[in-house]
């Protein structure tokens, strides 16, 4: 009788471990960047060149994993988070950019003055990071 109970408990534990492993793999696989590398669109606004960047995030990650802009050209960043948990917050480290979206588009404007690669992520850095590359 005890052997049957032990076998059942072992089977239940084994099934639970396998299911946990499958779910864990799906979470890690789903958290990889889904985005593409893009160069920002440049438009004229009141006689001034402006980079228009649209960045979206959901639980799978950012739709753009790398964005390239020019130094000294203003950036108008349109940020929208779709049920992204802590990804509702966007921080571009080293540029002082911080935005919060709860489904609505947030527009942040800034002008990168220094060339380099800047990481963007949520405030907790729980998503695979994206890169904002500033070139001359």
C-alpha positions as semicolon CSV with decimal commas, in nm:
position;residue;x (nm);y (nm);z (nm)
1;X;0,000;0,000;0,000
2;X;0,279;0,244;0,092
3;X;0,458;0,160;-0,234
4;X;0,151;0,261;-0,437
5;X;0,130;0,594;-0,252
6;X;0,503;0,655;-0,302
7;X;0,473;0,573;-0,675
8;X;0,176;0,810;-0,713
9;X;0,358;1,089;-0,528
10;X;0,670;1,033;-0,738
11;X;0,462;1,044;-1,058
12;X;0,287;1,364;-0,949
13;X;0,619;1,524;-0,854
14;X;0,776;1,422;-1,186
15;X;0,483;1,562;-1,386
16;X;0,499;1,885;-1,183
17;X;0,871;1,923;-1,249
18;X;0,827;1,862;-1,622
19;X;0,544;2,117;-1,643
20;X;0,751;2,370;-1,448
21;X;1,041;2,318;-1,687
22;X;0,816;2,365;-1,992
23;X;0,663;2,683;-1,849
24;X;1,008;2,817;-1,756
25;X;1,140;2,755;-2,107
26;X;0,840;2,933;-2,258
27;X;0,889;3,233;-2,030
28;X;1,257;3,265;-2,115
29;X;1,192;3,204;-2,484
30;X;0,910;3,460;-2,484
31;X;1,124;3,725;-2,314
32;X;1,380;3,745;-2,592
33;X;1,380;4,068;-2,791
34;X;1,116;4,051;-3,060
35;X;1,231;4,369;-3,224
36;X;1,425;4,480;-3,519
37;X;1,706;4,725;-3,573
38;X;1,584;5,057;-3,711
39;X;1,713;5,399;-3,799
40;X;1,476;5,669;-3,678
41;X;1,259;5,847;-3,932
42;X;1,354;6,210;-3,971
43;X;1,083;6,470;-4,026
44;X;1,063;6,848;-4,027
45;X;0,883;7,013;-3,736
46;X;0,865;7,394;-3,736
47;X;1,166;7,409;-3,968
48;X;1,374;7,175;-3,750
49;X;1,478;6,816;-3,819
50;X;1,329;6,573;-3,565
51;X;1,372;6,196;-3,528
52;X;1,032;6,031;-3,485
53;X;1,069;5,701;-3,297
54;X;0,783;5,465;-3,212
55;X;0,864;5,208;-2,944
56;X;0,617;4,951;-2,814
57;X;0,654;4,685;-2,549
58;X;0,446;4,390;-2,431
59;X;0,533;4,090;-2,215
60;X;0,738;3,948;-2,505
61;X;0,968;4,250;-2,516
62;X;1,033;4,561;-2,721
63;X;0,929;4,579;-3,086
64;X;1,264;4,745;-3,166
65;X;1,581;4,602;-3,016
66;X;1,807;4,872;-3,160
67;X;1,735;5,229;-3,268
68;X;1,987;5,458;-3,439
69;X;1,962;5,839;-3,417
70;X;2,197;6,130;-3,498
71;X;2,378;6,335;-3,237
72;X;2,232;6,683;-3,196
73;X;1,903;6,600;-3,372
74;X;1,598;6,616;-3,140
75;X;1,421;6,285;-3,080
76;X;1,046;6,260;-3,033
77;X;0,995;5,918;-2,876
78;X;0,642;5,774;-2,887
79;X;0,635;5,503;-2,617
80;X;0,343;5,265;-2,563
81;X;0,332;4,972;-2,318
82;X;0,072;4,699;-2,362
83;X;0,016;4,508;-2,035
84;X;0,391;4,487;-1,983
85;X;0,412;4,485;-1,603
86;X;0,725;4,673;-1,499
87;X;0,785;4,730;-1,872
88;X;0,527;5,008;-1,845
89;X;0,822;5,222;-1,743
90;X;1,090;5,308;-1,998
91;X;1,431;5,434;-1,892
92;X;1,708;5,527;-2,134
93;X;2,011;5,500;-1,912
94;X;2,266;5,779;-1,948
95;X;2,026;6,018;-2,122
96;X;1,788;6,094;-1,835
97;X;1,484;5,972;-2,029
98;X;1,202;5,824;-1,823
99;X;0,842;5,757;-1,935
100;X;0,548;5,556;-1,802
101;X;0,270;5,417;-2,022
102;X;-0,030;5,214;-1,917
103;X;-0,157;5,146;-2,267
104;X;-0,159;5,507;-2,382
105;X;0,111;5,664;-2,596
106;X;0,358;5,877;-2,403
107;X;0,570;6,124;-2,599
108;X;0,913;6,214;-2,466
109;X;1,141;6,464;-2,638
110;X;1,516;6,484;-2,588
111;X;1,829;6,571;-2,785
112;X;2,124;6,333;-2,756
113;X;2,443;6,540;-2,750
114;X;2,699;6,264;-2,709
115;X;2,770;5,974;-2,944
116;X;2,751;5,627;-2,795
117;X;2,530;5,332;-2,718
118;X;2,263;5,378;-2,452
119;X;2,062;5,093;-2,303
120;X;1,688;5,121;-2,266
121;X;1,484;4,899;-2,039
122;X;1,228;4,905;-1,763
123;X;1,328;5,059;-1,432
124;X;1,391;4,712;-1,286
125;X;1,592;4,594;-1,589
126;X;1,385;4,278;-1,612
127;X;1,339;4,277;-1,991
128;X;1,607;4,207;-2,249
129;X;1,748;4,555;-2,304
130;X;1,728;4,756;-2,623
131;X;1,999;4,987;-2,756
132;X;1,973;5,348;-2,862
133;X;2,277;5,421;-3,076
134;X;2,373;5,784;-3,123
135;X;2,595;5,848;-3,428
136;X;2,748;6,164;-3,575
